[in-house]
Amino acid sequence: MTSLLDDVLTLSRVDRGKINFSPTKVNLRELCSQLLNEVHFQTLPGHNLIFNYNLEEDEHIIDNKLLTQILSNLLSNAVKFSPEGGKILLDVTQKEDIIEFVVEDEGLGIDKNDLKNIFEPFYRGKNVADIHGSGLGLNIVKNAVDLHNGQITIDSQLNEGTKITFTIRTNYL
């Protein structure tokens, strides 16, 4: 219930333009490792968490709170929508002042007809009716990526998994 209320409050702040974008120097490797450790407690025995960090430096200028929301949501979804287990990948690479994150799973996937609405508040795919959720998470993720002047794409196949790729800029200070 607390998580749902936090999501609704975040969505309300986004709608009113009240989300503060506060980039600071963050140890990105440490942040990602910490989030993966937290997500590990949600996993089932068949899940395999994989972390590829391909950046030369660990310190980057980003909004720690927003990036934590993005990655927590995407990694939690990867676990939640992979009820049979399988690989869950977090891949981090950099091209100049853009960092690319890939979160990939081998779960339920998203129907192509649902993809066009997947970032809308309260929208949930037709194949996840039995799995708890509010339909707010990906809307919050999209807004947080937008605040980083980034892009987000989803590639998904039913019963094969989902690959979410997003980029954020890192040269704010």
PDB file of C-alpha atoms in Angstrom:
ATOM      1  CA  MET A   1       0.000   0.000   0.000  1.00  0.00           C
ATOM      2  CA  THR A   2       2.862   2.371   0.842  1.00  0.00           C
ATOM      3  CA  SER A   3       4.435   1.709  -2.541  1.00  0.00           C
ATOM      4  CA  LEU A   4       1.168   2.512  -4.329  1.00  0.00           C
ATOM      5  CA  LEU A   5       0.780   5.773  -2.404  1.00  0.00           C
ATOM      6  CA  ASP A   6       4.383   6.728  -3.236  1.00  0.00           C
ATOM      7  CA  ASP A   7       3.685   6.065  -6.927  1.00  0.00           C
ATOM      8  CA  VAL A   8       0.503   8.152  -6.878  1.00  0.00           C
ATOM      9  CA  LEU A   9       2.302  11.029  -5.132  1.00  0.00           C
ATOM     10  CA  THR A  10       5.150  10.852  -7.632  1.00  0.00           C
ATOM     11  CA  LEU A  11       2.703  10.861 -10.541  1.00  0.00           C
ATOM     12  CA  SER A  12       0.903  13.857  -9.045  1.00  0.00           C
ATOM     13  CA  ARG A  13       4.196  15.758  -8.695  1.00  0.00           C
ATOM     14  CA  VAL A  14       5.101  14.953 -12.302  1.00  0.00           C
ATOM     15  CA  ASP A  15       1.721  16.207 -13.539  1.00  0.00           C
ATOM     16  CA  ARG A  16       2.210  19.474 -11.662  1.00  0.00           C
ATOM     17  CA  GLY A  17       5.822  19.877 -12.776  1.00  0.00           C
ATOM     18  CA  LYS A  18       6.984  19.599  -9.164  1.00  0.00           C
ATOM     19  CA  ILE A  19       9.648  16.916  -9.625  1.00  0.00           C
ATOM     20  CA  ASN A  20      13.038  18.416  -8.887  1.00  0.00           C
ATOM     21  CA  PHE A  21      15.823  17.367 -11.193  1.00  0.00           C
ATOM     22  CA  SER A  22      18.935  17.443  -9.005  1.00  0.00           C
ATOM     23  CA  PRO A  23      22.008  15.991 -10.700  1.00  0.00           C
ATOM     24  CA  THR A  24      25.020  15.360  -8.488  1.00  0.00           C
ATOM     25  CA  LYS A  25      28.148  13.240  -8.646  1.00  0.00           C
ATOM     26  CA  VAL A  26      27.134   9.600  -8.054  1.00  0.00           C
ATOM     27  CA  ASN A  27      29.101   6.367  -7.995  1.00  0.00           C
ATOM     28  CA  LEU A  28      27.070   4.598 -10.667  1.00  0.00           C
ATOM     29  CA  ARG A  29      28.672   1.155 -10.232  1.00  0.00           C
ATOM     30  CA  GLU A  30      27.901   1.255  -6.514  1.00  0.00           C
ATOM     31  CA  LEU A  31      24.315   2.427  -7.110  1.00  0.00           C
ATOM     32  CA  CYS A  32      23.616  -0.352  -9.623  1.00  0.00           C
ATOM     33  CA  SER A  33      25.192  -3.002  -7.379  1.00  0.00           C
ATOM     34  CA  GLN A  34      23.137  -1.837  -4.410  1.00  0.00           C
ATOM     35  CA  LEU A  35      19.889  -1.936  -6.415  1.00  0.00           C
ATOM     36  CA  LEU A  36      20.669  -5.430  -7.719  1.00  0.00           C
ATOM     37  CA  ASN A  37      21.288  -6.588  -4.147  1.00  0.00           C
ATOM     38  CA  GLU A  38      17.897  -5.202  -3.125  1.00  0.00           C
ATOM     39  CA  VAL A  39      16.159  -6.854  -6.084  1.00  0.00           C
ATOM     40  CA  HIS A  40      17.869 -10.145  -5.252  1.00  0.00           C
ATOM     41  CA  PHE A  41      15.515 -10.478  -2.265  1.00  0.00           C
ATOM     42  CA  GLN A  42      12.537 -10.548  -4.681  1.00  0.00           C
ATOM     43  CA  THR A  43      13.976 -13.283  -6.884  1.00  0.00           C
ATOM     44  CA  LEU A  44      12.969 -16.921  -7.045  1.00  0.00           C
ATOM     45  CA  PRO A  45      15.491 -19.784  -7.116  1.00  0.00           C
ATOM     46  CA  GLY A  46      15.334 -19.944 -10.946  1.00  0.00           C
ATOM     47  CA  HIS A  47      16.319 -16.294 -11.465  1.00  0.00           C
ATOM     48  CA  ASN A  48      19.832 -15.423 -12.590  1.00  0.00           C
ATOM     49  CA  LEU A  49      20.828 -11.770 -12.082  1.00  0.00           C
ATOM     50  CA  ILE A  50      23.596 -10.610 -14.437  1.00  0.00           C
ATOM     51  CA  PHE A  51      25.349  -7.237 -14.163  1.00  0.00           C
ATOM     52  CA  ASN A  52      27.588  -5.918 -16.953  1.00  0.00           C
ATOM     53  CA  TYR A  53      29.192  -2.567 -16.172  1.00  0.00           C
ATOM     54  CA  ASN A  54      31.212  -1.334 -19.144  1.00  0.00           C
ATOM     55  CA  LEU A  55      32.148   2.205 -18.111  1.00  0.00           C
ATOM     56  CA  GLU A  56      35.697   3.395 -17.590  1.00  0.00           C
ATOM     57  CA  GLU A  57      34.708   5.583 -14.647  1.00  0.00           C
ATOM     58  CA  ASP A  58      32.357   5.004 -11.741  1.00  0.00           C
ATOM     59  CA  GLU A  59      31.496   8.625 -10.890  1.00  0.00           C
ATOM     60  CA  HIS A  60      28.917  10.357 -13.085  1.00  0.00           C
ATOM     61  CA  ILE A  61      26.695  13.427 -12.852  1.00  0.00           C
ATOM     62  CA  ILE A  62      23.110  12.139 -12.632  1.00  0.00           C
ATOM     63  CA  ASP A  63      20.022  12.515 -10.463  1.00  0.00           C
ATOM     64  CA  ASN A  64      20.491   9.738  -7.932  1.00  0.00           C
ATOM     65  CA  LYS A  65      16.869   9.687  -6.749  1.00  0.00           C
ATOM     66  CA  LEU A  66      15.381   9.576 -10.258  1.00  0.00           C
ATOM     67  CA  LEU A  67      17.824   6.956 -11.528  1.00  0.00           C
ATOM     68  CA  THR A  68      17.111   4.844  -8.449  1.00  0.00           C
ATOM     69  CA  GLN A  69      13.375   5.049  -9.237  1.00  0.00           C
ATOM     70  CA  ILE A  70      13.998   4.044 -12.854  1.00  0.00           C
ATOM     71  CA  LEU A  71      16.245   1.087 -12.146  1.00  0.00           C
ATOM     72  CA  SER A  72      14.301  -0.143  -9.103  1.00  0.00           C
ATOM     73  CA  ASN A  73      11.099  -0.180 -11.101  1.00  0.00           C
ATOM     74  CA  LEU A  74      12.563  -1.862 -14.178  1.00  0.00           C
ATOM     75  CA  LEU A  75      14.493  -4.499 -12.225  1.00  0.00           C
ATOM     76  CA  SER A  76      11.510  -5.244  -9.979  1.00  0.00           C
ATOM     77  CA  ASN A  77       9.299  -5.603 -13.043  1.00  0.00           C
ATOM     78  CA  ALA A  78      11.823  -7.943 -14.654  1.00  0.00           C
ATOM     79  CA  VAL A  79      11.637 -10.209 -11.599  1.00  0.00           C
ATOM     80  CA  LYS A  80       7.882  -9.878 -11.132  1.00  0.00           C
ATOM     81  CA  PHE A  81       7.021 -10.612 -14.763  1.00  0.00           C
ATOM     82  CA  SER A  82       9.423 -13.547 -14.955  1.00  0.00           C
ATOM     83  CA  PRO A  83       7.554 -15.926 -12.653  1.00  0.00           C
ATOM     84  CA  GLU A  84       9.323 -18.973 -14.094  1.00  0.00           C
ATOM     85  CA  GLY A  85      12.746 -17.479 -13.412  1.00  0.00           C
ATOM     86  CA  GLY A  86      15.379 -17.006 -16.088  1.00  0.00           C
ATOM     87  CA  LYS A  87      18.037 -14.441 -16.857  1.00  0.00           C
ATOM     88  CA  ILE A  88      17.622 -10.840 -15.725  1.00  0.00           C
ATOM     89  CA  LEU A  89      20.300  -8.595 -17.158  1.00  0.00           C
ATOM     90  CA  LEU A  90      21.403  -5.089 -16.265  1.00  0.00           C
ATOM     91  CA  ASP A  91      23.893  -3.810 -18.834  1.00  0.00           C
ATOM     92  CA  VAL A  92      25.467  -0.341 -18.526  1.00  0.00           C
ATOM     93  CA  THR A  93      27.574   1.239 -21.307  1.00  0.00           C
ATOM     94  CA  GLN A  94      28.662   4.759 -22.230  1.00  0.00           C
ATOM     95  CA  LYS A  95      28.988   6.696 -25.474  1.00  0.00           C
ATOM     96  CA  GLU A  96      30.464  10.154 -24.856  1.00  0.00           C
ATOM     97  CA  ASP A  97      28.103  11.952 -22.432  1.00  0.00           C
ATOM     98  CA  ILE A  98      25.290   9.396 -22.831  1.00  0.00           C
ATOM     99  CA  ILE A  99      24.947   6.349 -20.596  1.00  0.00           C
ATOM    100  CA  GLU A 100      22.861   3.481 -21.943  1.00  0.00           C
ATOM    101  CA  PHE A 101      21.127   1.055 -19.617  1.00  0.00           C
ATOM    102  CA  VAL A 102      19.565  -2.207 -20.745  1.00  0.00           C
ATOM    103  CA  VAL A 103      17.262  -4.218 -18.479  1.00  0.00           C
ATOM    104  CA  GLU A 104      16.352  -7.515 -20.085  1.00  0.00           C
ATOM    105  CA  ASP A 105      14.398 -10.530 -18.876  1.00  0.00           C
ATOM    106  CA  GLU A 106      13.096 -13.856 -20.158  1.00  0.00           C
ATOM    107  CA  GLY A 107       9.610 -13.405 -18.743  1.00  0.00           C
ATOM    108  CA  LEU A 108       6.038 -12.985 -19.953  1.00  0.00           C
ATOM    109  CA  GLY A 109       6.758 -10.257 -22.474  1.00  0.00           C
ATOM    110  CA  ILE A 110       4.408  -7.497 -23.591  1.00  0.00           C
ATOM    111  CA  ASP A 111       1.876  -7.940 -26.381  1.00  0.00           C
ATOM    112  CA  LYS A 112       2.610  -5.676 -29.359  1.00  0.00           C
ATOM    113  CA  ASN A 113      -0.910  -4.187 -29.036  1.00  0.00           C
ATOM    114  CA  ASP A 114      -0.113  -3.114 -25.460  1.00  0.00           C
ATOM    115  CA  LEU A 115       3.219  -1.487 -26.291  1.00  0.00           C
ATOM    116  CA  LYS A 116       1.663   1.704 -27.674  1.00  0.00           C
ATOM    117  CA  ASN A 117      -0.015   2.431 -24.313  1.00  0.00           C
ATOM    118  CA  ILE A 118       2.534   0.957 -21.914  1.00  0.00           C
ATOM    119  CA  PHE A 119       3.751   4.342 -20.597  1.00  0.00           C
ATOM    120  CA  GLU A 120       0.232   5.621 -19.860  1.00  0.00           C
ATOM    121  CA  PRO A 121      -0.682   5.941 -16.160  1.00  0.00           C
ATOM    122  CA  PHE A 122      -2.624   2.962 -14.779  1.00  0.00           C
ATOM    123  CA  TYR A 123      -2.207   0.993 -18.021  1.00  0.00           C
ATOM    124  CA  ARG A 124      -1.419  -2.696 -17.608  1.00  0.00           C
ATOM    125  CA  GLY A 125      -0.856  -5.302 -20.278  1.00  0.00           C
ATOM    126  CA  LYS A 126      -3.623  -7.791 -20.860  1.00  0.00           C
ATOM    127  CA  ASN A 127      -1.394 -10.760 -19.998  1.00  0.00           C
ATOM    128  CA  VAL A 128      -0.514  -9.574 -16.450  1.00  0.00           C
ATOM    129  CA  ALA A 129      -3.970  -9.398 -14.864  1.00  0.00           C
ATOM    130  CA  ASP A 130      -3.040 -12.002 -12.220  1.00  0.00           C
ATOM    131  CA  ILE A 131       0.163 -10.225 -11.174  1.00  0.00           C
ATOM    132  CA  HIS A 132      -0.087  -7.351  -8.679  1.00  0.00           C
ATOM    133  CA  GLY A 133       0.713  -3.841  -9.823  1.00  0.00           C
ATOM    134  CA  SER A 134      -0.774  -0.377 -10.243  1.00  0.00           C
ATOM    135  CA  GLY A 135       0.172   0.438 -13.834  1.00  0.00           C
ATOM    136  CA  LEU A 136       2.043   3.542 -12.659  1.00  0.00           C
ATOM    137  CA  GLY A 137       5.627   2.302 -12.714  1.00  0.00           C
ATOM    138  CA  LEU A 138       6.478   2.669 -16.391  1.00  0.00           C
ATOM    139  CA  ASN A 139       4.847   6.103 -16.528  1.00  0.00           C
ATOM    140  CA  ILE A 140       7.079   7.219 -13.656  1.00  0.00           C
ATOM    141  CA  VAL A 141      10.102   5.634 -15.391  1.00  0.00           C
ATOM    142  CA  LYS A 142       9.333   7.466 -18.650  1.00  0.00           C
ATOM    143  CA  ASN A 143       9.041  10.814 -16.872  1.00  0.00           C
ATOM    144  CA  ALA A 144      12.308  10.271 -14.976  1.00  0.00           C
ATOM    145  CA  VAL A 145      14.116   9.350 -18.207  1.00  0.00           C
ATOM    146  CA  ASP A 146      12.670  12.469 -19.870  1.00  0.00           C
ATOM    147  CA  LEU A 147      13.983  14.651 -17.026  1.00  0.00           C
ATOM    148  CA  HIS A 148      17.472  13.278 -17.790  1.00  0.00           C
ATOM    149  CA  ASN A 149      16.978  14.303 -21.462  1.00  0.00           C
ATOM    150  CA  GLY A 150      17.056  10.615 -22.287  1.00  0.00           C
ATOM    151  CA  GLN A 151      15.198   8.165 -24.462  1.00  0.00           C
ATOM    152  CA  ILE A 152      13.499   4.862 -23.645  1.00  0.00           C
ATOM    153  CA  THR A 153      12.525   1.981 -25.926  1.00  0.00           C
ATOM    154  CA  ILE A 154      10.948  -1.398 -25.320  1.00  0.00           C
ATOM    155  CA  ASP A 155      11.458  -4.505 -27.408  1.00  0.00           C
ATOM    156  CA  SER A 156       9.302  -7.407 -26.285  1.00  0.00           C
ATOM    157  CA  GLN A 157       7.896 -10.707 -27.454  1.00  0.00           C
ATOM    158  CA  LEU A 158       5.126 -12.590 -25.667  1.00  0.00           C
ATOM    159  CA  ASN A 159       6.432 -15.508 -23.617  1.00  0.00           C
ATOM    160  CA  GLU A 160      10.026 -14.680 -24.586  1.00  0.00           C
ATOM    161  CA  GLY A 161      10.821 -11.620 -22.518  1.00  0.00           C
ATOM    162  CA  THR A 162      11.334  -7.897 -22.587  1.00  0.00           C
ATOM    163  CA  LYS A 163      14.313  -5.669 -23.299  1.00  0.00           C
ATOM    164  CA  ILE A 164      14.068  -2.084 -22.087  1.00  0.00           C
ATOM    165  CA  THR A 165      16.795   0.294 -23.190  1.00  0.00           C
ATOM    166  CA  PHE A 166      17.089   3.809 -21.866  1.00  0.00           C
ATOM    167  CA  THR A 167      19.690   6.519 -22.089  1.00  0.00           C
ATOM    168  CA  ILE A 168      20.506   9.443 -19.854  1.00  0.00           C
ATOM    169  CA  ARG A 169      22.818  12.403 -20.308  1.00  0.00           C
ATOM    170  CA  THR A 170      25.602  12.866 -17.773  1.00  0.00           C
ATOM    171  CA  ASN A 171      27.073  16.339 -18.339  1.00  0.00           C
ATOM    172  CA  TYR A 172      24.823  18.560 -16.204  1.00  0.00           C
ATOM    173  CA  LEU A 173      27.281  20.372 -13.944  1.00  0.00           C
TER     174      LEU A 173
END
